[in-house]
PDB file of C-alpha atoms in Angstrom:
ATOM      1  CA  UNK A   1      -2.989  -1.041 -10.643  1.00  0.00           C
ATOM      2  CA  UNK A   2      -2.887  -0.415  -6.884  1.00  0.00           C
ATOM      3  CA  UNK A   3      -3.680   3.173  -5.895  1.00  0.00           C
ATOM      4  CA  UNK A   4      -1.381   4.659  -3.201  1.00  0.00           C
ATOM      5  CA  UNK A   5      -3.083   5.155   0.165  1.00  0.00           C
ATOM      6  CA  UNK A   6      -2.363   8.884   0.203  1.00  0.00           C
ATOM      7  CA  UNK A   7      -4.386   9.204  -3.006  1.00  0.00           C
ATOM      8  CA  UNK A   8      -7.270   7.161  -1.588  1.00  0.00           C
ATOM      9  CA  UNK A   9      -7.639   9.327   1.539  1.00  0.00           C
ATOM     10  CA  UNK A  10      -8.462  12.882   0.482  1.00  0.00           C
ATOM     11  CA  UNK A  11     -10.266  14.966   3.103  1.00  0.00           C
ATOM     12  CA  UNK A  12     -11.060  17.648   0.537  1.00  0.00           C
ATOM     13  CA  UNK A  13     -13.150  15.046  -1.302  1.00  0.00           C
ATOM     14  CA  UNK A  14     -14.921  13.447   1.673  1.00  0.00           C
ATOM     15  CA  UNK A  15     -14.595  12.906   5.430  1.00  0.00           C
ATOM     16  CA  UNK A  16     -16.359   9.520   5.350  1.00  0.00           C
ATOM     17  CA  UNK A  17     -14.518   6.236   4.673  1.00  0.00           C
ATOM     18  CA  UNK A  18     -15.437   2.553   4.718  1.00  0.00           C
ATOM     19  CA  UNK A  19     -12.612   0.331   5.989  1.00  0.00           C
ATOM     20  CA  UNK A  20     -12.264  -3.454   5.962  1.00  0.00           C
ATOM     21  CA  UNK A  21      -9.621  -5.716   7.515  1.00  0.00           C
ATOM     22  CA  UNK A  22      -9.439  -9.519   7.256  1.00  0.00           C
ATOM     23  CA  UNK A  23      -7.595 -12.085   9.341  1.00  0.00           C
ATOM     24  CA  UNK A  24      -4.544 -13.704   7.772  1.00  0.00           C
ATOM     25  CA  UNK A  25      -5.382 -16.579   5.400  1.00  0.00           C
ATOM     26  CA  UNK A  26      -9.037 -15.704   6.106  1.00  0.00           C
ATOM     27  CA  UNK A  27      -8.791 -17.766   9.303  1.00  0.00           C
ATOM     28  CA  UNK A  28     -11.524 -17.531  11.930  1.00  0.00           C
ATOM     29  CA  UNK A  29      -9.216 -15.941  14.483  1.00  0.00           C
ATOM     30  CA  UNK A  30     -12.000 -13.901  16.106  1.00  0.00           C
ATOM     31  CA  UNK A  31     -14.668 -16.615  16.197  1.00  0.00           C
ATOM     32  CA  UNK A  32     -14.917 -20.413  16.239  1.00  0.00           C
ATOM     33  CA  UNK A  33     -12.047 -21.987  14.312  1.00  0.00           C
ATOM     34  CA  UNK A  34     -13.354 -25.280  12.915  1.00  0.00           C
ATOM     35  CA  UNK A  35      -9.848 -26.426  11.995  1.00  0.00           C
ATOM     36  CA  UNK A  36      -8.554 -26.357  15.582  1.00  0.00           C
ATOM     37  CA  UNK A  37     -11.965 -26.505  17.326  1.00  0.00           C
ATOM     38  CA  UNK A  38     -10.969 -23.416  19.298  1.00  0.00           C
ATOM     39  CA  UNK A  39     -13.374 -20.665  20.271  1.00  0.00           C
ATOM     40  CA  UNK A  40     -11.929 -17.159  19.878  1.00  0.00           C
ATOM     41  CA  UNK A  41     -15.254 -15.377  20.328  1.00  0.00           C
ATOM     42  CA  UNK A  42     -13.834 -13.274  23.182  1.00  0.00           C
ATOM     43  CA  UNK A  43     -11.517 -11.578  20.693  1.00  0.00           C
ATOM     44  CA  UNK A  44     -14.511  -9.934  19.056  1.00  0.00           C
ATOM     45  CA  UNK A  45     -15.130  -8.223  22.392  1.00  0.00           C
ATOM     46  CA  UNK A  46     -11.490  -7.116  22.491  1.00  0.00           C
ATOM     47  CA  UNK A  47     -11.721  -5.720  18.982  1.00  0.00           C
ATOM     48  CA  UNK A  48     -15.002  -3.896  19.541  1.00  0.00           C
ATOM     49  CA  UNK A  49     -13.719  -2.347  22.771  1.00  0.00           C
ATOM     50  CA  UNK A  50     -10.478  -1.291  21.103  1.00  0.00           C
ATOM     51  CA  UNK A  51     -12.345   0.319  18.192  1.00  0.00           C
ATOM     52  CA  UNK A  52     -14.443   2.293  20.655  1.00  0.00           C
ATOM     53  CA  UNK A  53     -11.453   3.290  22.771  1.00  0.00           C
ATOM     54  CA  UNK A  54      -9.349   4.538  19.858  1.00  0.00           C
ATOM     55  CA  UNK A  55     -12.305   6.435  18.374  1.00  0.00           C
ATOM     56  CA  UNK A  56     -12.864   8.105  21.761  1.00  0.00           C
ATOM     57  CA  UNK A  57      -9.280   9.373  21.737  1.00  0.00           C
ATOM     58  CA  UNK A  58      -8.829  10.192  18.051  1.00  0.00           C
ATOM     59  CA  UNK A  59     -10.693  12.870  16.114  1.00  0.00           C
ATOM     60  CA  UNK A  60     -12.149  10.035  14.057  1.00  0.00           C
ATOM     61  CA  UNK A  61     -15.614   8.817  14.992  1.00  0.00           C
ATOM     62  CA  UNK A  62     -17.476   5.596  14.235  1.00  0.00           C
ATOM     63  CA  UNK A  63     -20.567   5.826  12.045  1.00  0.00           C
ATOM     64  CA  UNK A  64     -20.990   2.058  11.912  1.00  0.00           C
ATOM     65  CA  UNK A  65     -19.025  -1.128  12.478  1.00  0.00           C
ATOM     66  CA  UNK A  66     -19.394  -4.903  12.444  1.00  0.00           C
ATOM     67  CA  UNK A  67     -16.941  -7.323  14.057  1.00  0.00           C
ATOM     68  CA  UNK A  68     -17.163 -10.731  12.399  1.00  0.00           C
ATOM     69  CA  UNK A  69     -15.386 -14.070  12.921  1.00  0.00           C
ATOM     70  CA  UNK A  70     -12.631 -13.434  10.391  1.00  0.00           C
ATOM     71  CA  UNK A  71     -12.846  -9.732   9.521  1.00  0.00           C
ATOM     72  CA  UNK A  72     -14.325  -6.421  10.533  1.00  0.00           C
ATOM     73  CA  UNK A  73     -15.841  -3.385   8.836  1.00  0.00           C
ATOM     74  CA  UNK A  74     -16.172   0.185   9.989  1.00  0.00           C
ATOM     75  CA  UNK A  75     -17.402   3.449   8.508  1.00  0.00           C
ATOM     76  CA  UNK A  76     -15.632   6.443  10.031  1.00  0.00           C
ATOM     77  CA  UNK A  77     -15.913  10.222   9.971  1.00  0.00           C
ATOM     78  CA  UNK A  78     -12.616  12.146  10.079  1.00  0.00           C
ATOM     79  CA  UNK A  79     -12.921  15.421  12.004  1.00  0.00           C
ATOM     80  CA  UNK A  80      -9.800  17.325  11.004  1.00  0.00           C
ATOM     81  CA  UNK A  81     -11.205  20.623  12.297  1.00  0.00           C
ATOM     82  CA  UNK A  82     -11.570  19.227  15.807  1.00  0.00           C
ATOM     83  CA  UNK A  83      -7.944  18.069  15.820  1.00  0.00           C
ATOM     84  CA  UNK A  84      -6.700  21.485  14.704  1.00  0.00           C
ATOM     85  CA  UNK A  85      -8.658  23.171  17.521  1.00  0.00           C
ATOM     86  CA  UNK A  86      -7.198  21.006  20.300  1.00  0.00           C
ATOM     87  CA  UNK A  87      -4.834  22.743  22.697  1.00  0.00           C
ATOM     88  CA  UNK A  88      -1.299  21.371  22.954  1.00  0.00           C
ATOM     89  CA  UNK A  89      -2.103  20.007  26.414  1.00  0.00           C
ATOM     90  CA  UNK A  90      -5.198  18.189  25.125  1.00  0.00           C
ATOM     91  CA  UNK A  91      -3.200  16.619  22.290  1.00  0.00           C
ATOM     92  CA  UNK A  92      -0.663  15.318  24.817  1.00  0.00           C
ATOM     93  CA  UNK A  93      -3.376  14.019  27.171  1.00  0.00           C
ATOM     94  CA  UNK A  94      -5.117  12.165  24.364  1.00  0.00           C
ATOM     95  CA  UNK A  95      -1.887  10.634  23.112  1.00  0.00           C
ATOM     96  CA  UNK A  96      -1.028   9.543  26.652  1.00  0.00           C
ATOM     97  CA  UNK A  97      -4.219   7.441  26.863  1.00  0.00           C
ATOM     98  CA  UNK A  98      -2.847   5.051  24.243  1.00  0.00           C
ATOM     99  CA  UNK A  99       0.922   5.599  24.559  1.00  0.00           C
ATOM    100  CA  UNK A 100       3.633   6.192  27.127  1.00  0.00           C
ATOM    101  CA  UNK A 101       4.921   9.755  27.036  1.00  0.00           C
ATOM    102  CA  UNK A 102       8.583  10.680  26.554  1.00  0.00           C
ATOM    103  CA  UNK A 103      10.132  12.440  29.563  1.00  0.00           C
ATOM    104  CA  UNK A 104      10.078  15.797  27.784  1.00  0.00           C
ATOM    105  CA  UNK A 105       6.357  15.563  27.058  1.00  0.00           C
ATOM    106  CA  UNK A 106       5.620  14.560  30.660  1.00  0.00           C
ATOM    107  CA  UNK A 107       7.425  17.687  31.810  1.00  0.00           C
ATOM    108  CA  UNK A 108       5.453  19.757  29.280  1.00  0.00           C
ATOM    109  CA  UNK A 109       2.171  18.341  30.544  1.00  0.00           C
ATOM    110  CA  UNK A 110       3.113  18.868  34.191  1.00  0.00           C
ATOM    111  CA  UNK A 111       3.943  22.514  33.563  1.00  0.00           C
ATOM    112  CA  UNK A 112       7.667  22.187  34.242  1.00  0.00           C
ATOM    113  CA  UNK A 113       9.607  25.151  32.867  1.00  0.00           C
ATOM    114  CA  UNK A 114      11.413  24.140  29.666  1.00  0.00           C
ATOM    115  CA  UNK A 115      14.358  25.627  27.836  1.00  0.00           C
ATOM    116  CA  UNK A 116      13.732  27.235  24.450  1.00  0.00           C
ATOM    117  CA  UNK A 117      15.201  24.202  22.696  1.00  0.00           C
ATOM    118  CA  UNK A 118      13.047  21.803  24.738  1.00  0.00           C
ATOM    119  CA  UNK A 119       9.942  23.900  24.115  1.00  0.00           C
ATOM    120  CA  UNK A 120      10.583  23.930  20.362  1.00  0.00           C
ATOM    121  CA  UNK A 121      11.095  20.159  20.371  1.00  0.00           C
ATOM    122  CA  UNK A 122       7.891  19.636  22.367  1.00  0.00           C
ATOM    123  CA  UNK A 123       5.907  21.786  19.930  1.00  0.00           C
ATOM    124  CA  UNK A 124       7.178  19.776  16.963  1.00  0.00           C
ATOM    125  CA  UNK A 125       6.156  16.547  18.675  1.00  0.00           C
ATOM    126  CA  UNK A 126       2.707  17.933  19.494  1.00  0.00           C
ATOM    127  CA  UNK A 127       2.118  18.817  15.840  1.00  0.00           C
ATOM    128  CA  UNK A 128       3.164  15.328  14.755  1.00  0.00           C
ATOM    129  CA  UNK A 129       0.701  13.807  17.229  1.00  0.00           C
ATOM    130  CA  UNK A 130      -2.014  16.256  16.222  1.00  0.00           C
ATOM    131  CA  UNK A 131      -1.790  15.097  12.591  1.00  0.00           C
ATOM    132  CA  UNK A 132      -1.910  11.488  13.704  1.00  0.00           C
ATOM    133  CA  UNK A 133      -5.100  12.136  15.675  1.00  0.00           C
ATOM    134  CA  UNK A 134      -6.977  12.682  12.409  1.00  0.00           C
ATOM    135  CA  UNK A 135      -4.938  10.232  10.314  1.00  0.00           C
ATOM    136  CA  UNK A 136      -6.860   7.162   9.160  1.00  0.00           C
ATOM    137  CA  UNK A 137      -3.651   5.153   8.750  1.00  0.00           C
ATOM    138  CA  UNK A 138      -2.728   5.750  12.379  1.00  0.00           C
ATOM    139  CA  UNK A 139      -6.262   5.093  13.594  1.00  0.00           C
ATOM    140  CA  UNK A 140      -6.349   1.675  11.938  1.00  0.00           C
ATOM    141  CA  UNK A 141      -2.817   0.922  13.093  1.00  0.00           C
ATOM    142  CA  UNK A 142      -3.808   1.583  16.726  1.00  0.00           C
ATOM    143  CA  UNK A 143      -6.625  -0.954  16.423  1.00  0.00           C
ATOM    144  CA  UNK A 144      -4.904  -3.628  14.356  1.00  0.00           C
ATOM    145  CA  UNK A 145      -1.501  -3.656  16.053  1.00  0.00           C
ATOM    146  CA  UNK A 146      -3.131  -3.937  19.478  1.00  0.00           C
ATOM    147  CA  UNK A 147      -5.194  -6.931  18.343  1.00  0.00           C
ATOM    148  CA  UNK A 148      -2.206  -8.618  16.689  1.00  0.00           C
ATOM    149  CA  UNK A 149      -0.054  -8.360  19.805  1.00  0.00           C
ATOM    150  CA  UNK A 150      -2.799  -9.454  22.193  1.00  0.00           C
ATOM    151  CA  UNK A 151      -3.880 -12.430  20.084  1.00  0.00           C
ATOM    152  CA  UNK A 152      -0.301 -13.557  19.438  1.00  0.00           C
ATOM    153  CA  UNK A 153       0.430 -13.337  23.160  1.00  0.00           C
ATOM    154  CA  UNK A 154      -2.611 -15.495  23.900  1.00  0.00           C
ATOM    155  CA  UNK A 155      -1.554 -18.036  21.247  1.00  0.00           C
ATOM    156  CA  UNK A 156       2.095 -17.846  22.338  1.00  0.00           C
ATOM    157  CA  UNK A 157       3.211 -17.281  18.775  1.00  0.00           C
ATOM    158  CA  UNK A 158       4.456 -14.587  16.438  1.00  0.00           C
ATOM    159  CA  UNK A 159       3.496 -13.613  12.923  1.00  0.00           C
ATOM    160  CA  UNK A 160       0.779 -11.798  11.043  1.00  0.00           C
ATOM    161  CA  UNK A 161      -2.739 -11.672  12.463  1.00  0.00           C
ATOM    162  CA  UNK A 162      -4.228  -9.527   9.657  1.00  0.00           C
ATOM    163  CA  UNK A 163      -3.717 -10.340   5.979  1.00  0.00           C
ATOM    164  CA  UNK A 164      -3.024  -6.666   5.133  1.00  0.00           C
ATOM    165  CA  UNK A 165      -3.178  -3.220   6.722  1.00  0.00           C
ATOM    166  CA  UNK A 166      -6.716  -2.342   5.645  1.00  0.00           C
ATOM    167  CA  UNK A 167      -8.783  -1.597   2.564  1.00  0.00           C
ATOM    168  CA  UNK A 168     -10.591   1.716   2.335  1.00  0.00           C
ATOM    169  CA  UNK A 169     -13.348   3.160   0.175  1.00  0.00           C
ATOM    170  CA  UNK A 170     -14.161   6.866   0.019  1.00  0.00           C
ATOM    171  CA  UNK A 171     -17.884   7.509   0.545  1.00  0.00           C
ATOM    172  CA  UNK A 172     -18.634  10.431  -1.732  1.00  0.00           C
ATOM    173  CA  UNK A 173     -22.247  11.315  -0.930  1.00  0.00           C
ATOM    174  CA  UNK A 174     -25.324  10.422   1.132  1.00  0.00           C
ATOM    175  CA  UNK A 175     -26.092   7.367  -0.983  1.00  0.00           C
ATOM    176  CA  UNK A 176     -22.579   6.004  -0.619  1.00  0.00           C
ATOM    177  CA  UNK A 177     -22.521   6.666   3.131  1.00  0.00           C
ATOM    178  CA  UNK A 178     -25.901   5.062   3.779  1.00  0.00           C
ATOM    179  CA  UNK A 179     -25.083   2.014   1.638  1.00  0.00           C
ATOM    180  CA  UNK A 180     -21.815   1.331   3.473  1.00  0.00           C
ATOM    181  CA  UNK A 181     -23.299   1.851   6.947  1.00  0.00           C
ATOM    182  CA  UNK A 182     -26.242  -0.498   6.409  1.00  0.00           C
ATOM    183  CA  UNK A 183     -23.950  -2.972   4.636  1.00  0.00           C
ATOM    184  CA  UNK A 184     -21.864  -3.127   7.820  1.00  0.00           C
ATOM    185  CA  UNK A 185     -24.864  -3.538  10.122  1.00  0.00           C
ATOM    186  CA  UNK A 186     -26.202  -6.452   8.058  1.00  0.00           C
ATOM    187  CA  UNK A 187     -22.979  -8.458   7.825  1.00  0.00           C
ATOM    188  CA  UNK A 188     -24.150 -10.960  10.476  1.00  0.00           C
ATOM    189  CA  UNK A 189     -27.508 -11.424   8.687  1.00  0.00           C
ATOM    190  CA  UNK A 190     -25.881 -12.008   5.293  1.00  0.00           C
ATOM    191  CA  UNK A 191     -23.430 -14.504   6.802  1.00  0.00           C
ATOM    192  CA  UNK A 192     -26.337 -16.206   8.635  1.00  0.00           C
ATOM    193  CA  UNK A 193     -24.598 -15.866  12.002  1.00  0.00           C
ATOM    194  CA  UNK A 194     -27.646 -13.871  13.208  1.00  0.00           C
ATOM    195  CA  UNK A 195     -31.235 -13.995  12.033  1.00  0.00           C
ATOM    196  CA  UNK A 196     -31.921 -10.293  12.698  1.00  0.00           C
ATOM    197  CA  UNK A 197     -29.684  -7.221  13.108  1.00  0.00           C
ATOM    198  CA  UNK A 198     -30.788  -6.578  16.696  1.00  0.00           C
ATOM    199  CA  UNK A 199     -29.617 -10.071  17.680  1.00  0.00           C
ATOM    200  CA  UNK A 200     -26.092  -9.347  16.432  1.00  0.00           C
ATOM    201  CA  UNK A 201     -23.859  -8.623  19.455  1.00  0.00           C
ATOM    202  CA  UNK A 202     -20.906  -6.874  17.828  1.00  0.00           C
ATOM    203  CA  UNK A 203     -22.384  -4.258  15.491  1.00  0.00           C
ATOM    204  CA  UNK A 204     -22.880  -0.534  15.990  1.00  0.00           C
ATOM    205  CA  UNK A 205     -26.672  -0.842  15.800  1.00  0.00           C
ATOM    206  CA  UNK A 206     -26.547  -2.198  19.346  1.00  0.00           C
ATOM    207  CA  UNK A 207     -25.016   1.093  20.547  1.00  0.00           C
ATOM    208  CA  UNK A 208     -27.499   3.143  18.510  1.00  0.00           C
ATOM    209  CA  UNK A 209     -30.434   1.358  20.135  1.00  0.00           C
ATOM    210  CA  UNK A 210     -28.906   2.050  23.565  1.00  0.00           C
ATOM    211  CA  UNK A 211     -28.620   5.683  22.501  1.00  0.00           C
ATOM    212  CA  UNK A 212     -32.359   5.815  21.871  1.00  0.00           C
ATOM    213  CA  UNK A 213     -33.131   4.195  25.217  1.00  0.00           C
ATOM    214  CA  UNK A 214     -30.812   6.643  27.024  1.00  0.00           C
ATOM    215  CA  UNK A 215     -32.540   9.758  25.663  1.00  0.00           C
ATOM    216  CA  UNK A 216     -29.881  10.479  23.063  1.00  0.00           C
ATOM    217  CA  UNK A 217     -26.838   9.940  25.278  1.00  0.00           C
ATOM    218  CA  UNK A 218     -24.227   8.238  23.140  1.00  0.00           C
ATOM    219  CA  UNK A 219     -20.714   6.918  23.509  1.00  0.00           C
ATOM    220  CA  UNK A 220     -18.057   9.554  22.677  1.00  0.00           C
ATOM    221  CA  UNK A 221     -16.685   7.211  20.023  1.00  0.00           C
ATOM    222  CA  UNK A 222     -19.887   7.337  17.933  1.00  0.00           C
ATOM    223  CA  UNK A 223     -20.571   9.979  15.282  1.00  0.00           C
ATOM    224  CA  UNK A 224     -23.998  11.530  16.030  1.00  0.00           C
ATOM    225  CA  UNK A 225     -27.060  11.340  13.822  1.00  0.00           C
ATOM    226  CA  UNK A 226     -28.957  14.522  13.068  1.00  0.00           C
ATOM    227  CA  UNK A 227     -31.927  15.107  15.384  1.00  0.00           C
ATOM    228  CA  UNK A 228     -33.670  17.632  13.155  1.00  0.00           C
ATOM    229  CA  UNK A 229     -33.367  19.365   9.769  1.00  0.00           C
ATOM    230  CA  UNK A 230     -31.422  22.133  11.535  1.00  0.00           C
ATOM    231  CA  UNK A 231     -28.539  19.740  12.110  1.00  0.00           C
ATOM    232  CA  UNK A 232     -28.038  18.651   8.511  1.00  0.00           C
ATOM    233  CA  UNK A 233     -24.317  19.391   8.439  1.00  0.00           C
ATOM    234  CA  UNK A 234     -20.952  17.654   8.426  1.00  0.00           C
ATOM    235  CA  UNK A 235     -21.017  17.287  12.217  1.00  0.00           C
ATOM    236  CA  UNK A 236     -23.849  14.745  11.994  1.00  0.00           C
ATOM    237  CA  UNK A 237     -24.698  11.613  10.043  1.00  0.00           C
ATOM    238  CA  UNK A 238     -27.276  13.132   7.632  1.00  0.00           C
ATOM    239  CA  UNK A 239     -30.187  10.913   8.663  1.00  0.00           C
ATOM    240  CA  UNK A 240     -32.639  10.620  11.519  1.00  0.00           C
ATOM    241  CA  UNK A 241     -31.639   7.779  13.857  1.00  0.00           C
ATOM    242  CA  UNK A 242     -35.122   6.260  14.029  1.00  0.00           C
ATOM    243  CA  UNK A 243     -35.370   6.254  10.229  1.00  0.00           C
ATOM    244  CA  UNK A 244     -31.955   4.592  10.029  1.00  0.00           C
ATOM    245  CA  UNK A 245     -32.883   1.836  12.478  1.00  0.00           C
ATOM    246  CA  UNK A 246     -36.112   1.244  10.563  1.00  0.00           C
ATOM    247  CA  UNK A 247     -34.149   0.930   7.318  1.00  0.00           C
ATOM    248  CA  UNK A 248     -31.712  -1.591   8.823  1.00  0.00           C
ATOM    249  CA  UNK A 249     -34.617  -3.646  10.171  1.00  0.00           C
ATOM    250  CA  UNK A 250     -36.526  -3.488   6.869  1.00  0.00           C
ATOM    251  CA  UNK A 251     -33.476  -4.460   4.818  1.00  0.00           C
ATOM    252  CA  UNK A 252     -32.644  -7.298   7.194  1.00  0.00           C
ATOM    253  CA  UNK A 253     -36.127  -8.726   6.684  1.00  0.00           C
ATOM    254  CA  UNK A 254     -35.734  -8.562   2.911  1.00  0.00           C
ATOM    255  CA  UNK A 255     -32.450 -10.470   3.090  1.00  0.00           C
ATOM    256  CA  UNK A 256     -34.054 -13.343   4.994  1.00  0.00           C
ATOM    257  CA  UNK A 257     -35.645 -15.934   2.728  1.00  0.00           C
ATOM    258  CA  UNK A 258     -38.434 -16.667   5.227  1.00  0.00           C
ATOM    259  CA  UNK A 259     -39.258 -12.968   5.634  1.00  0.00           C
ATOM    260  CA  UNK A 260     -38.744 -11.730   2.078  1.00  0.00           C
ATOM    261  CA  UNK A 261     -41.540  -9.462   0.943  1.00  0.00           C
ATOM    262  CA  UNK A 262     -42.974  -9.174   4.461  1.00  0.00           C
ATOM    263  CA  UNK A 263     -43.358  -5.385   4.246  1.00  0.00           C
ATOM    264  CA  UNK A 264     -42.818  -4.788   0.541  1.00  0.00           C
ATOM    265  CA  UNK A 265     -45.494  -2.110   0.340  1.00  0.00           C
ATOM    266  CA  UNK A 266     -43.709   0.125   2.819  1.00  0.00           C
ATOM    267  CA  UNK A 267     -40.487   1.724   1.581  1.00  0.00           C
ATOM    268  CA  UNK A 268     -38.446   3.268   4.445  1.00  0.00           C
ATOM    269  CA  UNK A 269     -38.425   7.112   4.422  1.00  0.00           C
ATOM    270  CA  UNK A 270     -34.654   7.358   3.936  1.00  0.00           C
ATOM    271  CA  UNK A 271     -34.784   5.441   0.638  1.00  0.00           C
ATOM    272  CA  UNK A 272     -37.584   7.655  -0.628  1.00  0.00           C
ATOM    273  CA  UNK A 273     -35.716  10.818   0.342  1.00  0.00           C
ATOM    274  CA  UNK A 274     -32.507   9.949  -1.505  1.00  0.00           C
ATOM    275  CA  UNK A 275     -34.290   8.263  -4.446  1.00  0.00           C
ATOM    276  CA  UNK A 276     -33.322   4.611  -4.045  1.00  0.00           C
ATOM    277  CA  UNK A 277     -35.655   2.023  -5.540  1.00  0.00           C
ATOM    278  CA  UNK A 278     -36.149  -1.186  -3.592  1.00  0.00           C
ATOM    279  CA  UNK A 279     -34.491  -3.259  -6.331  1.00  0.00           C
ATOM    280  CA  UNK A 280     -31.409  -1.019  -6.535  1.00  0.00           C
ATOM    281  CA  UNK A 281     -31.070  -0.891  -2.757  1.00  0.00           C
ATOM    282  CA  UNK A 282     -31.185  -4.666  -2.211  1.00  0.00           C
ATOM    283  CA  UNK A 283     -28.739  -5.255  -5.065  1.00  0.00           C
ATOM    284  CA  UNK A 284     -26.282  -2.749  -3.628  1.00  0.00           C
ATOM    285  CA  UNK A 285     -26.550  -3.964  -0.046  1.00  0.00           C
ATOM    286  CA  UNK A 286     -25.574  -7.502  -1.081  1.00  0.00           C
ATOM    287  CA  UNK A 287     -22.846  -6.630  -3.603  1.00  0.00           C
ATOM    288  CA  UNK A 288     -21.160  -3.529  -2.197  1.00  0.00           C
ATOM    289  CA  UNK A 289     -17.856  -5.192  -1.348  1.00  0.00           C
ATOM    290  CA  UNK A 290     -17.493  -7.276  -4.499  1.00  0.00           C
ATOM    291  CA  UNK A 291     -15.975  -4.671  -6.824  1.00  0.00           C
ATOM    292  CA  UNK A 292     -12.432  -3.502  -6.134  1.00  0.00           C
ATOM    293  CA  UNK A 293     -13.632   0.049  -5.742  1.00  0.00           C
ATOM    294  CA  UNK A 294     -11.725   2.768  -3.895  1.00  0.00           C
ATOM    295  CA  UNK A 295     -14.796   5.011  -3.773  1.00  0.00           C
ATOM    296  CA  UNK A 296     -18.561   4.607  -3.534  1.00  0.00           C
ATOM    297  CA  UNK A 297     -21.062   7.186  -4.733  1.00  0.00           C
ATOM    298  CA  UNK A 298     -23.414   8.163  -7.506  1.00  0.00           C
ATOM    299  CA  UNK A 299     -22.188   7.966 -11.089  1.00  0.00           C
ATOM    300  CA  UNK A 300     -22.236  11.749 -11.284  1.00  0.00           C
ATOM    301  CA  UNK A 301     -20.066  12.154  -8.167  1.00  0.00           C
ATOM    302  CA  UNK A 302     -17.533   9.546  -9.276  1.00  0.00           C
ATOM    303  CA  UNK A 303     -17.147  11.234 -12.671  1.00  0.00           C
ATOM    304  CA  UNK A 304     -16.763  14.621 -10.976  1.00  0.00           C
ATOM    305  CA  UNK A 305     -14.047  13.359  -8.623  1.00  0.00           C
ATOM    306  CA  UNK A 306     -12.197  11.669 -11.486  1.00  0.00           C
ATOM    307  CA  UNK A 307     -12.350  14.863 -13.537  1.00  0.00           C
ATOM    308  CA  UNK A 308     -11.051  16.945 -10.619  1.00  0.00           C
ATOM    309  CA  UNK A 309      -8.125  14.537 -10.268  1.00  0.00           C
ATOM    310  CA  UNK A 310      -7.390  14.708 -13.982  1.00  0.00           C
ATOM    311  CA  UNK A 311      -8.318  11.048 -14.503  1.00  0.00           C
ATOM    312  CA  UNK A 312     -10.260   9.697 -17.463  1.00  0.00           C
ATOM    313  CA  UNK A 313     -11.474   6.740 -15.410  1.00  0.00           C
ATOM    314  CA  UNK A 314     -11.348   5.617 -11.788  1.00  0.00           C
ATOM    315  CA  UNK A 315     -12.131   2.518  -9.745  1.00  0.00           C
ATOM    316  CA  UNK A 316     -15.487   3.343  -8.187  1.00  0.00           C
ATOM    317  CA  UNK A 317     -18.707   1.530  -7.329  1.00  0.00           C
ATOM    318  CA  UNK A 318     -21.359   3.631  -9.061  1.00  0.00           C
ATOM    319  CA  UNK A 319     -24.765   4.019  -7.416  1.00  0.00           C
ATOM    320  CA  UNK A 320     -27.870   5.208  -9.285  1.00  0.00           C
ATOM    321  CA  UNK A 321     -28.077   9.023  -9.537  1.00  0.00           C
TER     322      UNK A 321
END
C-alpha cells in the first residue's frame, strides 16, 4: 500500500531525506538517447545548476547528489529552524529569486506604507512562503517543473518529462545517511559511465573536492561537514570531509572488477567508527535502492519509529545495528 507523502516526511523523526526522480518511460532524456541518436548531455548541466540554485534559496541543503542520464538522486537536509528565523523581508527576497512577486509583495519589500488589510494579507502570504522554503515537496517541484518546461521547450513538445513527482526515503541515523550519500556518489561507477568517482562530472563529490582546495569555502547550497568533534550536531553532516572522500574512493575501487581487493586490508575510518563490516557495506551500497523502502536505518531505529507511529510493521531498509 502506498504511504501518503505527508506521512513519509516527518521532521520530528529526521531532517535527512534521500530523493530519486526518473525520466518518463525511463528514457535517456538527460544523456545520449540511443533511440533517436540525440545527445541531451547539456541537460545534466541544467539540472545540476537548478538543484544548486534552489538549494541556495530554500532552507534545504544538499548533502549529496548525482545527475545521471535518465534519473537523479539527492540527499537533503531540511533546516526548519533557519526558515522560522528568517525576517519577513528575507522570505520575500528569497521567494523573488525564483518567482515573480505580486504587486502587494513588491510594495511590502520596497517599504511602501500599506493599509491594515494589505499588511495582514502580506503577512499571510509571507507565512505561506516561509513554510514552502522548508517544504521538500516544494523544493522538488521547483527543480522538476523547471526542467520539464525547459526540456519540453527545447523539444518543441508538451507532456511529462518525469515519470512521477519523486520518491523519498527517510534517513534515520548516521548509518542510513552515510549509505545514501555514498550510494549517490557512486551511481556513475555502478552504471559504468565513469571508472572512478572523481571522473564523474555531475556528482556532489566534485564540489566537495573544490571545497577542500578552497580552504573550506563551499557553495551555499551544500550542507557542511563537521570540521572537528566540537561540531557534531545537526548543523553539520556528522563526518569529517576527508574521511568521507576516502570512503567514496575506497568503495569505488571495490566496485570495480579490475580494482577489487586493491586495499582490502585498510578499512576507512568512518566504517570503523559506525561499526560497518566491509561485507555489509558493499552489499548495502549496491542494493540500497532495490527495496521499496520509505526509510533507511538500523533495525533498532526502524522498529522504534514504527512503534512511535503505532505500527506493527513498516517498509524500511534495515541496516546492521
